[in-house]
Tab-separated table of C-alpha atoms in Angstrom:
chain	number	residue	atom	x	y	z
A	1	UNK	CA	23.809	6.572	11.541
A	2	UNK	CA	20.658	4.998	12.997
A	3	UNK	CA	19.616	3.838	9.519
A	4	UNK	CA	22.953	2.098	9.002
A	5	UNK	CA	22.561	0.435	12.397
A	6	UNK	CA	19.117	-0.890	11.434
A	7	UNK	CA	20.419	-2.294	8.141
A	8	UNK	CA	23.326	-3.914	9.949
A	9	UNK	CA	20.916	-5.678	12.311
A	10	UNK	CA	19.060	-7.398	9.472
A	11	UNK	CA	20.210	-10.911	8.604
A	12	UNK	CA	22.201	-10.643	5.372
A	13	UNK	CA	20.715	-13.846	3.988
A	14	UNK	CA	17.204	-12.564	4.618
A	15	UNK	CA	18.062	-9.239	2.995
A	16	UNK	CA	19.617	-10.835	-0.091
A	17	UNK	CA	16.735	-13.269	-0.494
A	18	UNK	CA	14.175	-10.489	-0.091
A	19	UNK	CA	15.889	-8.267	-2.645
A	20	UNK	CA	16.071	-11.143	-5.146
A	21	UNK	CA	12.410	-12.055	-4.588
A	22	UNK	CA	11.257	-8.441	-4.886
A	23	UNK	CA	13.269	-7.986	-8.085
A	24	UNK	CA	11.818	-11.197	-9.559
A	25	UNK	CA	8.262	-10.070	-8.778
A	26	UNK	CA	8.875	-6.625	-10.239
A	27	UNK	CA	10.432	-7.985	-13.442
A	28	UNK	CA	7.575	-10.490	-13.812
A	29	UNK	CA	5.009	-7.731	-13.439
A	30	UNK	CA	6.731	-5.481	-15.985
A	31	UNK	CA	7.167	-8.281	-18.530
A	32	UNK	CA	3.496	-9.258	-18.287
A	33	UNK	CA	2.412	-5.649	-18.588
A	34	UNK	CA	4.582	-5.191	-21.682
A	35	UNK	CA	3.263	-8.437	-23.172
A	36	UNK	CA	-0.303	-7.283	-22.619
A	37	UNK	CA	0.397	-4.006	-24.383
A	38	UNK	CA	2.182	-5.674	-27.312
A	39	UNK	CA	-0.604	-8.203	-27.869
A	40	UNK	CA	-3.310	-5.595	-27.203
A	41	UNK	CA	-5.255	-8.162	-25.230
A	42	UNK	CA	-4.947	-11.638	-23.757
A	43	UNK	CA	-2.431	-14.049	-25.210
A	44	UNK	CA	-3.548	-17.211	-27.034
A	45	UNK	CA	-2.520	-19.188	-23.955
A	46	UNK	CA	-4.772	-17.012	-21.753
A	47	UNK	CA	-7.724	-17.604	-24.048
A	48	UNK	CA	-7.035	-21.345	-24.330
A	49	UNK	CA	-6.743	-21.729	-20.556
A	50	UNK	CA	-9.861	-19.682	-19.926
A	51	UNK	CA	-11.862	-21.791	-22.376
A	52	UNK	CA	-10.860	-24.928	-20.460
A	53	UNK	CA	-11.476	-23.543	-16.969
A	54	UNK	CA	-14.652	-21.531	-17.364
A	55	UNK	CA	-18.035	-23.217	-17.373
A	56	UNK	CA	-20.683	-21.610	-19.643
A	57	UNK	CA	-23.564	-22.597	-17.382
A	58	UNK	CA	-22.232	-23.481	-13.908
A	59	UNK	CA	-24.568	-25.115	-11.441
A	60	UNK	CA	-25.507	-23.449	-8.178
A	61	UNK	CA	-23.327	-25.879	-6.271
A	62	UNK	CA	-20.323	-25.045	-8.447
A	63	UNK	CA	-20.917	-21.338	-7.925
A	64	UNK	CA	-20.871	-21.879	-4.167
A	65	UNK	CA	-17.616	-23.844	-4.405
A	66	UNK	CA	-16.044	-21.118	-6.550
A	67	UNK	CA	-17.154	-18.454	-4.086
A	68	UNK	CA	-15.719	-20.356	-1.126
A	69	UNK	CA	-12.464	-20.960	-3.000
A	70	UNK	CA	-12.072	-17.227	-3.647
A	71	UNK	CA	-12.924	-16.278	-0.060
A	72	UNK	CA	-9.314	-16.250	1.284
A	73	UNK	CA	-8.474	-13.627	-1.326
A	74	UNK	CA	-11.373	-11.352	-0.512
A	75	UNK	CA	-10.997	-8.405	1.829
A	76	UNK	CA	-13.300	-9.925	4.442
A	77	UNK	CA	-11.737	-13.376	4.250
A	78	UNK	CA	-8.179	-12.083	4.538
A	79	UNK	CA	-9.171	-9.691	7.344
A	80	UNK	CA	-10.766	-12.538	9.292
A	81	UNK	CA	-7.610	-14.648	8.963
A	82	UNK	CA	-5.358	-11.749	9.976
A	83	UNK	CA	-7.476	-10.836	12.985
A	84	UNK	CA	-7.579	-14.480	14.040
A	85	UNK	CA	-3.792	-14.829	13.910
A	86	UNK	CA	-3.285	-11.455	15.619
A	87	UNK	CA	-5.726	-12.333	18.396
A	88	UNK	CA	-4.124	-15.753	18.915
A	89	UNK	CA	-0.627	-14.262	19.116
A	90	UNK	CA	-1.761	-11.571	21.546
A	91	UNK	CA	-3.785	-13.837	23.819
A	92	UNK	CA	-1.168	-16.556	23.889
A	93	UNK	CA	2.021	-14.511	24.207
A	94	UNK	CA	1.015	-10.826	24.171
A	95	UNK	CA	2.855	-10.601	20.859
A	96	UNK	CA	1.749	-7.866	18.451
A	97	UNK	CA	4.404	-8.583	15.829
A	98	UNK	CA	2.522	-11.218	13.756
A	99	UNK	CA	-0.582	-9.058	13.564
A	100	UNK	CA	1.417	-5.951	12.685
A	101	UNK	CA	3.241	-7.677	9.821
A	102	UNK	CA	0.098	-9.265	8.402
A	103	UNK	CA	-1.894	-6.040	8.589
A	104	UNK	CA	0.909	-4.065	6.940
A	105	UNK	CA	1.250	-6.542	4.068
A	106	UNK	CA	-2.520	-6.662	3.554
A	107	UNK	CA	-3.101	-2.896	3.639
A	108	UNK	CA	-0.178	-1.981	1.366
A	109	UNK	CA	-0.996	-4.726	-1.143
A	110	UNK	CA	-4.675	-3.783	-1.238
A	111	UNK	CA	-3.856	-0.097	-1.704
A	112	UNK	CA	-1.293	-0.854	-4.424
A	113	UNK	CA	-3.758	-2.999	-6.347
A	114	UNK	CA	-6.444	-0.327	-6.229
A	115	UNK	CA	-4.030	2.325	-7.511
A	116	UNK	CA	-2.676	0.058	-10.251
A	117	UNK	CA	-6.177	-0.919	-11.323
A	118	UNK	CA	-7.053	2.725	-11.882
A	119	UNK	CA	-3.868	3.305	-13.870
A	120	UNK	CA	-3.645	0.079	-15.874
A	121	UNK	CA	-7.201	-0.868	-16.845
A	122	UNK	CA	-7.118	-2.329	-20.353
A	123	UNK	CA	-9.756	-3.125	-22.979
A	124	UNK	CA	-9.889	-6.898	-23.182
A	125	UNK	CA	-12.515	-9.193	-24.695
A	126	UNK	CA	-14.616	-11.420	-22.454
A	127	UNK	CA	-14.441	-15.033	-23.589
A	128	UNK	CA	-18.164	-15.966	-23.607
A	129	UNK	CA	-19.320	-12.997	-25.738
A	130	UNK	CA	-16.184	-11.711	-27.420
A	131	UNK	CA	-17.236	-8.134	-26.653
A	132	UNK	CA	-14.662	-5.618	-25.497
A	133	UNK	CA	-14.918	-4.354	-21.955
A	134	UNK	CA	-12.750	-2.604	-19.411
A	135	UNK	CA	-10.884	-5.408	-17.680
A	136	UNK	CA	-8.817	-5.040	-14.561
A	137	UNK	CA	-5.253	-5.949	-15.365
A	138	UNK	CA	-4.661	-7.303	-11.865
A	139	UNK	CA	-6.389	-9.857	-9.686
A	140	UNK	CA	-6.867	-8.294	-6.268
A	141	UNK	CA	-8.039	-11.649	-4.866
A	142	UNK	CA	-4.803	-13.403	-5.806
A	143	UNK	CA	-2.670	-10.456	-4.676
A	144	UNK	CA	-4.343	-10.364	-1.253
A	145	UNK	CA	-4.167	-14.154	-0.886
A	146	UNK	CA	-0.446	-14.191	-1.717
A	147	UNK	CA	0.312	-11.239	0.561
A	148	UNK	CA	-1.617	-12.690	3.509
A	149	UNK	CA	-0.630	-16.342	3.263
A	150	UNK	CA	3.003	-15.772	2.256
A	151	UNK	CA	3.387	-13.232	5.060
A	152	UNK	CA	1.917	-15.806	7.443
A	153	UNK	CA	4.560	-18.305	6.282
A	154	UNK	CA	7.231	-15.671	6.980
A	155	UNK	CA	5.780	-15.081	10.456
A	156	UNK	CA	5.862	-18.814	11.186
A	157	UNK	CA	9.492	-18.923	10.064
A	158	UNK	CA	10.443	-15.907	12.157
A	159	UNK	CA	8.653	-17.331	15.185
A	160	UNK	CA	10.875	-20.397	15.077
A	161	UNK	CA	8.139	-22.943	14.323
A	162	UNK	CA	10.215	-24.638	11.630
A	163	UNK	CA	8.490	-27.989	12.172
A	164	UNK	CA	5.198	-26.709	10.717
A	165	UNK	CA	6.823	-24.612	7.998
A	166	UNK	CA	6.572	-27.227	5.178
A	167	UNK	CA	2.895	-27.743	5.971
A	168	UNK	CA	2.290	-23.984	6.024
A	169	UNK	CA	3.973	-23.575	2.634
A	170	UNK	CA	1.935	-26.430	1.142
A	171	UNK	CA	-1.340	-25.003	2.491
A	172	UNK	CA	-0.477	-21.533	1.189
A	173	UNK	CA	0.236	-22.887	-2.298
A	174	UNK	CA	-3.001	-24.886	-2.378
A	175	UNK	CA	-5.141	-21.975	-1.155
A	176	UNK	CA	-3.584	-19.437	-3.538
A	177	UNK	CA	-4.030	-21.886	-6.429
A	178	UNK	CA	-7.689	-22.344	-5.475
A	179	UNK	CA	-8.215	-18.588	-5.402
A	180	UNK	CA	-6.532	-18.208	-8.805
A	181	UNK	CA	-8.642	-20.950	-10.378
A	182	UNK	CA	-11.779	-19.472	-8.861
A	183	UNK	CA	-11.301	-15.961	-10.266
A	184	UNK	CA	-10.502	-17.409	-13.693
A	185	UNK	CA	-13.451	-19.792	-13.608
A	186	UNK	CA	-15.900	-17.029	-12.696
A	187	UNK	CA	-14.845	-14.903	-15.694
A	188	UNK	CA	-13.183	-12.268	-13.524
A	189	UNK	CA	-9.603	-12.532	-14.791
A	190	UNK	CA	-7.252	-14.124	-17.260
A	191	UNK	CA	-4.100	-16.009	-16.298
A	192	UNK	CA	-1.966	-12.907	-16.952
A	193	UNK	CA	-4.046	-10.991	-14.371
A	194	UNK	CA	-3.601	-13.759	-11.830
A	195	UNK	CA	0.181	-13.943	-12.180
A	196	UNK	CA	0.454	-10.149	-12.133
A	197	UNK	CA	-1.566	-9.964	-8.926
A	198	UNK	CA	0.607	-12.653	-7.369
A	199	UNK	CA	3.696	-10.629	-8.348
A	200	UNK	CA	2.378	-7.541	-6.559
A	201	UNK	CA	1.515	-9.487	-3.414
A	202	UNK	CA	4.854	-11.310	-3.490
A	203	UNK	CA	6.716	-8.030	-3.933
A	204	UNK	CA	5.313	-6.583	-0.714
A	205	UNK	CA	5.951	-9.797	1.206
A	206	UNK	CA	9.583	-9.588	0.071
A	207	UNK	CA	9.714	-5.963	1.221
A	208	UNK	CA	8.264	-6.695	4.660
A	209	UNK	CA	10.297	-9.860	5.312
A	210	UNK	CA	13.443	-7.916	6.364
A	211	UNK	CA	11.223	-5.648	8.466
A	212	UNK	CA	9.890	-8.723	10.230
A	213	UNK	CA	13.397	-10.059	10.741
A	214	UNK	CA	14.347	-6.708	12.283
A	215	UNK	CA	11.296	-6.777	14.552
A	216	UNK	CA	12.156	-10.250	15.831
A	217	UNK	CA	15.774	-9.242	16.413
A	218	UNK	CA	15.340	-5.838	18.056
A	219	UNK	CA	12.047	-6.152	19.928
A	220	UNK	CA	12.128	-8.224	23.118
A	221	UNK	CA	10.325	-11.539	22.889
A	222	UNK	CA	7.107	-11.470	24.929
A	223	UNK	CA	6.739	-13.852	27.839
A	224	UNK	CA	3.849	-16.246	27.584
A	225	UNK	CA	1.446	-16.566	30.563
A	226	UNK	CA	2.696	-20.111	31.160
A	227	UNK	CA	6.300	-18.919	31.273
A	228	UNK	CA	5.329	-16.144	33.666
A	229	UNK	CA	3.711	-18.615	36.037
A	230	UNK	CA	6.713	-20.923	35.881
A	231	UNK	CA	9.033	-18.020	36.686
A	232	UNK	CA	6.851	-16.998	39.611
A	233	UNK	CA	6.799	-20.568	40.936
A	234	UNK	CA	10.594	-20.767	40.738
A	235	UNK	CA	10.967	-17.521	42.664
A	236	UNK	CA	8.466	-18.720	45.271
A	237	UNK	CA	10.243	-22.043	45.813
A	238	UNK	CA	13.490	-20.218	46.444
């Protein structure tokens, strides 16, 4: 009975969109996994793209740029962003919901990637040498970046800040693209790994979006310190 009540409280449009997005991510992941098994390695497109992105002898400056570009997808980089958003929401409005959603998406995505990496490691050749080596099928950097930044976009949407939503979406796309290019340029992953990681991160964002909608609907909105002072002043003037 309580479960039916919770489902009824979720916005139907949010639920339908989340189910469609989760299904798309899951189908994408399965298709790429099947393609990898059928080809027994990277596709010709993966190899062609890697040859054009990777630098045989990158300079020290380029290595620094690549490292900085991948930072939002690292555990430390994503954790710093999440803690910053959580602290801002708490200090400004005593709101724990943004931090809770971001932490949940990050932790579940990270755990899923680690489990899948253990189960789906595949022998794939490295482009510079052509030797076979155990390659991780998934890019954890891209998965974490998608989970964190896409969940942040969802939080902005749920919070009602629709005016900054287009900018947030654009920034998320640019940052995720930079992370993807970085892990491919540093010989860590092929394009198939990047898209697969993005599918895993996107899947969990789609799962947690209705949860966030439910949190914003059922939990009372916190009162900001400024609003509290204004309310106190109004009571005092009366």
